[in-house]
Amino acid sequence: MSTDTRPQSESGSAATDADGVRRTERLTERYERIRRSRRRRAIGGLTLLGVIGFLFLQALSAVGMFDAEYNAPFFLESLRDFFPITWYFGVIPFLDIGQYWAFITERQLLFDPAVGQLLVTDPVAFFIDELGIFAVFGEAGTTLAIGLGGTIIGFPLALLFGVLGSERVTPFPLNFVFRGTMSAIRSIPALIWALILIPLAGLGPASATLAVGIDTIGNLGRLFTDELEEISEGPIEAMETTGANRPQTITFGMLSQVTTPFIAWTLYIFEINVRAAVALGVIGGGGLGQILEVQQGLLQFTNTMATLLCIFLLIISVELCSQRIRARLRADEEPMGLWELITGFPQRLVESLSK
């Protein structure tokens, strides 16, 4: 018995050893494969970083970052003007907000007392004859009026182009006529549209409002088109089974599904348009932007900072109201807190101006 068992045991041991060797080889091969994969990813990551670094240097060179003449002493001196300091009791330094407020009231950046008095003495003239709802807010009212007026001017065509640009409404390739028109409008910033419109309305708030309106057609219309592409087929099929014609199907089967998103997107574009109105003011479009450009040109940095504070207050107020309304319209959107609204404002401003 023992003589027969030993060869079987040796054979089984040999097979086990062979399996162990093959398992070890597979593990080794897999380990090497993982190492090679990690090495390739590392090399690819380093190569990508090198390319980004190279492009970054090229970009800095293209904008003259290395050749610019920097004047740090003048910059630091200007900062003292941006943030004037007063001394309380002769020993405690504090930001002199009074200088900001003096300029804000003198130039009527946030409130026009003459128009405000008219609201008390003659409300009919205030609302009807003078149309002073925006004028009562001074220069900030002009900026706000440019954003609101432009949004309302552009909304009808944005709705028309946005609906007709959807493939679910207009068959391919005819829908690309409207999509292409919106893309062409969006390719030109509102600043350029304002310059193009100078021969029509001159350089001022009127041309700025028209420029914002044109810009709204491209931006808002594209959002409408994208929203229509996401609607469900159920309501459309229900309308078709009732024998509804094409306009009825579009109105009650498609647009009825996107009424709330359309309102929310319009409010969002209104926020962007108010910011664009500030930028248009810098080139002569009126409002706070124009005050900012003039004071900056005169090197009156304290007044410049006062104007910036008014811009900040206006944009935050508009965004706060718009965001609250959109949050109520969209149940799935988390309302933004006041702190998040304020701290996230610079990033949102940059994003909106880059669109």
Short mmCIF file of C-alpha atoms in Angstrom, two decimals:
data_model
loop_
_atom_site.label_atom_id
_atom_site.label_comp_id
_atom_site.label_asym_id
_atom_site.label_seq_id
_atom_site.Cartn_x
_atom_site.Cartn_y
_atom_site.Cartn_z
CA MET A 1 0.00 0.00 0.00
CA SER A 2 2.71 2.38 0.96
CA THR A 3 4.64 1.55 -2.26
CA ASP A 4 1.60 2.46 -4.45
CA THR A 5 0.71 5.57 -2.51
CA ARG A 6 4.10 7.32 -2.68
CA PRO A 7 4.21 7.79 -6.49
CA GLN A 8 0.65 9.15 -6.44
CA SER A 9 1.57 11.52 -3.66
CA GLU A 10 4.69 12.62 -5.53
CA SER A 11 2.64 13.05 -8.72
CA GLY A 12 0.04 15.10 -6.87
CA SER A 13 2.73 17.20 -5.27
CA ALA A 14 4.33 17.78 -8.65
CA ALA A 15 0.97 18.86 -10.10
CA THR A 16 0.42 21.18 -7.15
CA ASP A 17 3.88 22.64 -7.62
CA ALA A 18 3.19 23.13 -11.33
CA ASP A 19 -0.12 24.86 -10.54
CA GLY A 20 1.65 27.03 -7.99
CA VAL A 21 4.28 27.97 -10.54
CA ARG A 22 1.66 28.83 -13.15
CA ARG A 23 -0.29 30.86 -10.59
CA THR A 24 2.88 32.68 -9.60
CA GLU A 25 3.67 33.35 -13.25
CA ARG A 26 0.16 34.70 -13.83
CA LEU A 27 0.41 36.93 -10.77
CA THR A 28 3.84 38.10 -11.84
CA GLU A 29 2.61 38.78 -15.35
CA ARG A 30 -0.43 40.64 -14.00
CA TYR A 31 1.75 42.63 -11.62
CA GLU A 32 4.08 43.57 -14.47
CA ARG A 33 1.09 44.53 -16.61
CA ILE A 34 -0.19 46.81 -13.84
CA ARG A 35 3.28 48.34 -13.44
CA ARG A 36 3.53 48.97 -17.18
CA SER A 37 0.04 50.52 -17.19
CA ARG A 38 0.91 52.79 -14.27
CA ARG A 39 4.20 53.70 -15.91
CA ARG A 40 2.39 54.61 -19.14
CA ARG A 41 -0.16 56.72 -17.21
CA ALA A 42 2.64 58.44 -15.31
CA ILE A 43 4.52 59.18 -18.53
CA GLY A 44 1.29 60.37 -20.15
CA GLY A 45 0.52 62.60 -17.16
CA LEU A 46 4.00 64.10 -17.15
CA THR A 47 3.79 64.63 -20.91
CA LEU A 48 0.42 66.34 -20.50
CA LEU A 49 1.78 68.57 -17.74
CA GLY A 50 4.75 69.41 -19.96
CA VAL A 51 2.48 70.33 -22.85
CA ILE A 52 0.26 72.47 -20.59
CA GLY A 53 3.32 74.16 -19.12
CA PHE A 54 4.71 74.82 -22.58
CA LEU A 55 1.40 76.28 -23.77
CA PHE A 56 1.18 78.36 -20.58
CA LEU A 57 4.58 79.90 -21.26
CA GLN A 58 3.59 80.51 -24.87
CA ALA A 59 0.40 82.22 -23.70
CA LEU A 60 2.25 84.44 -21.23
CA SER A 61 4.72 85.38 -23.93
CA ALA A 62 1.91 86.15 -26.38
CA VAL A 63 0.28 88.60 -23.96
CA GLY A 64 3.61 90.25 -23.17
CA MET A 65 3.68 89.14 -19.57
CA PHE A 66 7.49 88.89 -19.55
CA ASP A 67 8.05 92.22 -21.30
CA ALA A 68 5.57 94.33 -19.33
CA GLU A 69 6.94 97.11 -17.14
CA TYR A 70 5.54 96.61 -13.67
CA ASN A 71 5.20 99.54 -11.31
CA ALA A 72 4.73 98.03 -7.88
CA PRO A 73 5.21 101.31 -5.89
CA PHE A 74 2.48 103.04 -7.90
CA PHE A 75 0.23 100.00 -7.49
CA LEU A 76 0.68 99.99 -3.72
CA GLU A 77 0.06 103.73 -3.60
CA SER A 78 -3.11 103.21 -5.64
CA LEU A 79 -4.28 100.57 -3.18
CA ARG A 80 -4.20 103.21 -0.45
CA ASP A 81 -6.56 105.27 -2.60
CA PHE A 82 -8.79 102.28 -3.31
CA PHE A 83 -9.08 101.68 0.42
CA PRO A 84 -8.78 105.06 2.16
CA ILE A 85 -7.96 104.83 5.82
CA THR A 86 -9.16 107.11 8.57
CA TRP A 87 -7.90 107.11 12.15
CA TYR A 88 -10.36 106.86 14.98
CA PHE A 89 -9.19 108.57 18.16
CA GLY A 90 -5.92 109.12 16.35
CA VAL A 91 -4.73 105.54 16.89
CA ILE A 92 -7.24 103.06 15.39
CA PRO A 93 -7.05 102.70 11.58
CA PHE A 94 -10.34 102.01 9.86
CA LEU A 95 -11.66 101.99 6.31
CA ASP A 96 -13.11 105.42 5.55
CA ILE A 97 -16.49 104.38 4.17
CA GLY A 98 -17.61 107.99 4.33
CA GLN A 99 -15.52 108.84 1.25
CA TYR A 100 -17.27 106.09 -0.70
CA TRP A 101 -20.69 107.24 0.43
CA ALA A 102 -19.92 110.88 -0.39
CA PHE A 103 -19.18 109.98 -4.02
CA ILE A 104 -22.15 107.61 -4.28
CA THR A 105 -24.57 110.30 -3.14
CA GLU A 106 -22.89 113.07 -5.12
CA ARG A 107 -23.08 111.16 -8.43
CA GLN A 108 -26.41 109.53 -7.57
CA LEU A 109 -25.13 106.03 -8.23
CA LEU A 110 -27.86 104.26 -6.25
CA PHE A 111 -30.58 106.82 -5.71
CA ASP A 112 -31.78 110.00 -7.42
CA PRO A 113 -33.39 112.18 -4.73
CA ALA A 114 -35.18 114.40 -7.27
CA VAL A 115 -36.96 111.44 -8.85
CA GLY A 116 -37.56 109.90 -5.45
CA GLN A 117 -39.22 113.09 -4.25
CA LEU A 118 -41.45 112.98 -7.32
CA LEU A 119 -42.70 109.58 -6.15
CA VAL A 120 -44.03 111.24 -3.00
CA THR A 121 -45.29 114.51 -4.42
CA ASP A 122 -46.69 113.34 -7.78
CA PRO A 123 -46.97 109.55 -8.19
CA VAL A 124 -48.79 109.90 -11.51
CA ALA A 125 -45.91 111.85 -13.00
CA PHE A 126 -43.44 109.40 -11.48
CA PHE A 127 -45.05 106.28 -12.95
CA ILE A 128 -46.68 107.64 -16.12
CA ASP A 129 -45.18 110.92 -17.32
CA GLU A 130 -41.54 110.46 -16.29
CA LEU A 131 -41.48 106.64 -16.26
CA GLY A 132 -39.15 106.96 -13.30
CA ILE A 133 -39.12 103.48 -11.81
CA PHE A 134 -35.56 102.88 -12.98
CA ALA A 135 -34.50 106.53 -12.82
CA VAL A 136 -35.06 106.60 -9.07
CA PHE A 137 -32.10 104.21 -8.71
CA GLY A 138 -29.73 106.64 -10.42
CA GLU A 139 -26.88 105.15 -12.47
CA ALA A 140 -27.59 101.69 -11.10
CA GLY A 141 -31.11 102.01 -12.47
CA THR A 142 -29.71 102.69 -15.95
CA THR A 143 -27.58 99.54 -15.79
CA LEU A 144 -30.54 97.52 -14.55
CA ALA A 145 -32.78 98.97 -17.29
CA ILE A 146 -30.27 97.97 -20.00
CA GLY A 147 -30.26 94.39 -18.75
CA LEU A 148 -34.02 94.12 -18.37
CA GLY A 149 -34.87 95.98 -21.59
CA GLY A 150 -32.43 93.89 -23.61
CA THR A 151 -33.78 90.66 -22.15
CA ILE A 152 -37.38 91.57 -23.02
CA ILE A 153 -36.40 92.74 -26.52
CA GLY A 154 -34.55 89.53 -27.28
CA PHE A 155 -37.02 87.11 -25.68
CA PRO A 156 -39.60 86.85 -28.55
CA LEU A 157 -36.99 86.06 -31.21
CA ALA A 158 -35.12 83.78 -28.81
CA LEU A 159 -38.34 81.83 -28.29
CA LEU A 160 -39.05 81.68 -32.03
CA PHE A 161 -35.52 80.65 -33.03
CA GLY A 162 -35.19 78.31 -30.06
CA VAL A 163 -38.39 76.43 -30.90
CA LEU A 164 -37.74 76.28 -34.64
CA GLY A 165 -34.14 75.23 -34.02
CA SER A 166 -35.25 72.04 -32.31
CA GLU A 167 -35.24 68.93 -34.49
CA ARG A 168 -38.45 67.82 -32.79
CA VAL A 169 -40.24 70.85 -34.26
CA THR A 170 -38.42 71.57 -37.51
CA PRO A 171 -37.12 68.58 -39.51
CA PHE A 172 -33.45 68.12 -40.24
CA PRO A 173 -31.67 69.95 -41.92
CA LEU A 174 -34.03 72.94 -41.91
CA ASN A 175 -33.59 73.36 -38.16
CA PHE A 176 -29.93 74.12 -38.76
CA VAL A 177 -30.94 77.41 -40.40
CA PHE A 178 -32.14 78.63 -37.00
CA ARG A 179 -29.37 76.88 -35.06
CA GLY A 180 -26.78 78.44 -37.34
CA THR A 181 -28.32 81.88 -36.90
CA MET A 182 -28.18 81.55 -33.12
CA SER A 183 -24.60 80.27 -33.28
CA ALA A 184 -23.61 83.24 -35.48
CA ILE A 185 -25.17 85.65 -32.98
CA ARG A 186 -23.47 83.96 -30.04
CA SER A 187 -20.09 84.07 -31.76
CA ILE A 188 -20.08 87.87 -31.47
CA PRO A 189 -19.94 89.28 -27.92
CA ALA A 190 -22.41 91.93 -26.80
CA LEU A 191 -19.57 94.47 -26.68
CA ILE A 192 -19.00 94.06 -30.41
CA TRP A 193 -22.74 94.23 -31.13
CA ALA A 194 -22.82 97.58 -29.31
CA LEU A 195 -20.00 98.91 -31.50
CA ILE A 196 -21.80 97.67 -34.63
CA LEU A 197 -25.00 99.44 -33.53
CA ILE A 198 -23.35 102.82 -32.94
CA PRO A 199 -24.32 104.11 -36.44
CA LEU A 200 -27.95 103.20 -35.66
CA ALA A 201 -28.46 104.54 -32.16
CA GLY A 202 -25.20 106.26 -31.23
CA LEU A 203 -23.01 105.32 -28.32
CA GLY A 204 -25.21 105.18 -25.24
CA PRO A 205 -27.74 103.15 -23.27
CA ALA A 206 -30.01 102.68 -26.32
CA SER A 207 -27.37 100.89 -28.39
CA ALA A 208 -26.31 98.94 -25.31
CA THR A 209 -29.89 97.74 -24.79
CA LEU A 210 -30.19 96.66 -28.42
CA ALA A 211 -26.84 94.86 -28.19
CA VAL A 212 -28.02 92.98 -25.11
CA GLY A 213 -31.24 92.12 -26.93
CA ILE A 214 -29.37 90.64 -29.90
CA ASP A 215 -27.06 88.72 -27.60
CA THR A 216 -30.11 87.35 -25.79
CA ILE A 217 -31.48 85.86 -29.01
CA GLY A 218 -28.40 83.68 -29.44
CA ASN A 219 -27.84 82.67 -25.82
CA LEU A 220 -31.42 82.23 -24.65
CA GLY A 221 -32.57 80.67 -27.93
CA ARG A 222 -29.90 78.00 -27.70
CA LEU A 223 -30.97 77.14 -24.15
CA PHE A 224 -34.57 76.86 -25.33
CA THR A 225 -33.52 74.49 -28.12
CA ASP A 226 -31.55 72.26 -25.77
CA GLU A 227 -34.46 72.16 -23.34
CA LEU A 228 -36.89 71.09 -26.07
CA GLU A 229 -34.61 68.22 -27.08
CA GLU A 230 -35.08 66.68 -23.61
CA ILE A 231 -38.89 66.58 -23.41
CA SER A 232 -40.75 63.28 -23.14
CA GLU A 233 -42.80 61.74 -25.95
CA GLY A 234 -45.86 60.89 -23.86
CA PRO A 235 -47.69 64.23 -23.99
CA ILE A 236 -46.84 64.61 -27.68
CA GLU A 237 -48.30 61.22 -28.54
CA ALA A 238 -51.37 61.98 -26.44
CA MET A 239 -51.96 65.18 -28.41
CA GLU A 240 -51.50 63.36 -31.73
CA THR A 241 -54.01 60.67 -30.77
CA THR A 242 -56.63 63.35 -30.17
CA GLY A 243 -56.24 64.53 -33.78
CA ALA A 244 -54.44 67.77 -32.90
CA ASN A 245 -52.69 69.52 -35.73
CA ARG A 246 -49.00 70.37 -35.71
CA PRO A 247 -49.25 73.86 -34.08
CA GLN A 248 -51.52 72.46 -31.38
CA THR A 249 -49.12 69.59 -30.73
CA ILE A 250 -46.19 71.99 -30.44
CA THR A 251 -48.07 74.37 -28.16
CA PHE A 252 -49.83 71.94 -25.83
CA GLY A 253 -47.64 68.84 -26.18
CA MET A 254 -44.14 70.37 -26.26
CA LEU A 255 -44.10 73.92 -24.94
CA SER A 256 -46.36 73.01 -22.02
CA GLN A 257 -43.58 70.71 -20.77
CA VAL A 258 -40.91 73.39 -20.79
CA THR A 259 -42.76 76.46 -19.55
CA THR A 260 -41.07 76.41 -16.14
CA PRO A 261 -37.54 75.75 -17.49
CA PHE A 262 -38.03 78.50 -20.08
CA ILE A 263 -38.90 81.01 -17.34
CA ALA A 264 -35.95 79.84 -15.25
CA TRP A 265 -33.51 80.17 -18.16
CA THR A 266 -34.87 83.61 -18.99
CA LEU A 267 -34.18 84.76 -15.43
CA TYR A 268 -30.68 83.30 -15.65
CA ILE A 269 -29.99 85.16 -18.89
CA PHE A 270 -31.34 88.33 -17.26
CA GLU A 271 -28.64 87.99 -14.59
CA ILE A 272 -25.99 87.67 -17.29
CA ASN A 273 -27.41 90.63 -19.18
CA VAL A 274 -27.16 92.91 -16.14
CA ARG A 275 -23.48 92.00 -15.87
CA ALA A 276 -23.07 92.59 -19.60
CA ALA A 277 -24.69 96.01 -19.11
CA VAL A 278 -21.88 96.91 -16.71
CA ALA A 279 -19.28 95.93 -19.32
CA LEU A 280 -21.13 97.85 -22.04
CA GLY A 281 -21.05 100.93 -19.83
CA VAL A 282 -17.25 100.83 -19.88
CA ILE A 283 -17.28 101.54 -23.63
CA GLY A 284 -19.85 104.32 -23.27
CA GLY A 285 -23.10 102.44 -22.77
CA GLY A 286 -24.01 104.48 -19.69
CA GLY A 287 -24.81 103.44 -16.16
CA LEU A 288 -22.35 102.29 -13.54
CA GLY A 289 -19.89 100.94 -16.11
CA GLN A 290 -19.43 104.37 -17.65
CA ILE A 291 -18.91 105.99 -14.25
CA LEU A 292 -16.32 103.31 -13.51
CA GLU A 293 -14.45 103.97 -16.75
CA VAL A 294 -14.41 107.76 -16.22
CA GLN A 295 -13.17 107.58 -12.64
CA GLN A 296 -10.54 105.01 -13.57
CA GLY A 297 -9.34 107.27 -16.37
CA LEU A 298 -9.06 110.19 -13.93
CA LEU A 299 -7.08 107.97 -11.53
CA GLN A 300 -9.69 108.66 -8.85
CA PHE A 301 -9.30 105.25 -7.27
CA THR A 302 -11.44 105.98 -4.21
CA ASN A 303 -14.34 106.90 -6.50
CA THR A 304 -13.58 103.83 -8.62
CA MET A 305 -13.86 101.62 -5.56
CA ALA A 306 -17.13 103.28 -4.56
CA THR A 307 -18.51 102.51 -8.03
CA LEU A 308 -17.32 98.92 -7.79
CA LEU A 309 -19.18 98.55 -4.51
CA CYS A 310 -22.36 99.80 -6.19
CA ILE A 311 -21.86 97.30 -9.03
CA PHE A 312 -21.37 94.54 -6.50
CA LEU A 313 -24.53 95.54 -4.65
CA LEU A 314 -26.57 95.69 -7.85
CA ILE A 315 -25.39 92.34 -9.21
CA ILE A 316 -25.85 90.59 -5.87
CA SER A 317 -29.36 92.00 -5.51
CA VAL A 318 -30.38 90.89 -9.01
CA GLU A 319 -28.82 87.47 -8.59
CA LEU A 320 -30.40 86.98 -5.19
CA CYS A 321 -33.89 87.75 -6.48
CA SER A 322 -33.43 85.69 -9.66
CA GLN A 323 -31.95 82.71 -7.85
CA ARG A 324 -34.76 82.66 -5.31
CA ILE A 325 -37.40 82.73 -8.02
CA ARG A 326 -35.66 80.00 -10.03
CA ALA A 327 -35.31 77.86 -6.93
CA ARG A 328 -39.05 78.06 -6.37
CA LEU A 329 -39.74 77.22 -10.01
CA ARG A 330 -37.39 74.26 -10.02
CA ALA A 331 -38.12 71.96 -7.13
CA ASP A 332 -34.89 70.03 -7.75
CA GLU A 333 -32.67 73.10 -7.50
CA GLU A 334 -31.15 73.69 -4.08
CA PRO A 335 -31.61 77.32 -3.02
CA MET A 336 -28.25 79.06 -2.72
CA GLY A 337 -27.46 80.52 0.66
CA LEU A 338 -26.60 84.18 1.10
CA TRP A 339 -22.98 83.45 2.01
CA GLU A 340 -22.52 81.10 -0.95
CA LEU A 341 -24.21 83.66 -3.16
CA ILE A 342 -21.77 86.38 -2.12
CA THR A 343 -18.55 84.33 -2.04
CA GLY A 344 -19.29 82.61 -5.36
CA PHE A 345 -20.08 85.86 -7.12
CA PRO A 346 -16.59 86.50 -8.65
CA GLN A 347 -16.47 83.07 -10.27
CA ARG A 348 -20.00 83.35 -11.63
CA LEU A 349 -19.20 86.83 -12.98
CA VAL A 350 -16.15 85.53 -14.85
CA GLU A 351 -18.13 82.59 -16.24
CA SER A 352 -20.96 84.79 -17.45
CA LEU A 353 -18.64 87.31 -19.10
CA SER A 354 -16.79 84.50 -20.88
CA LYS A 355 -19.99 83.28 -22.55
#
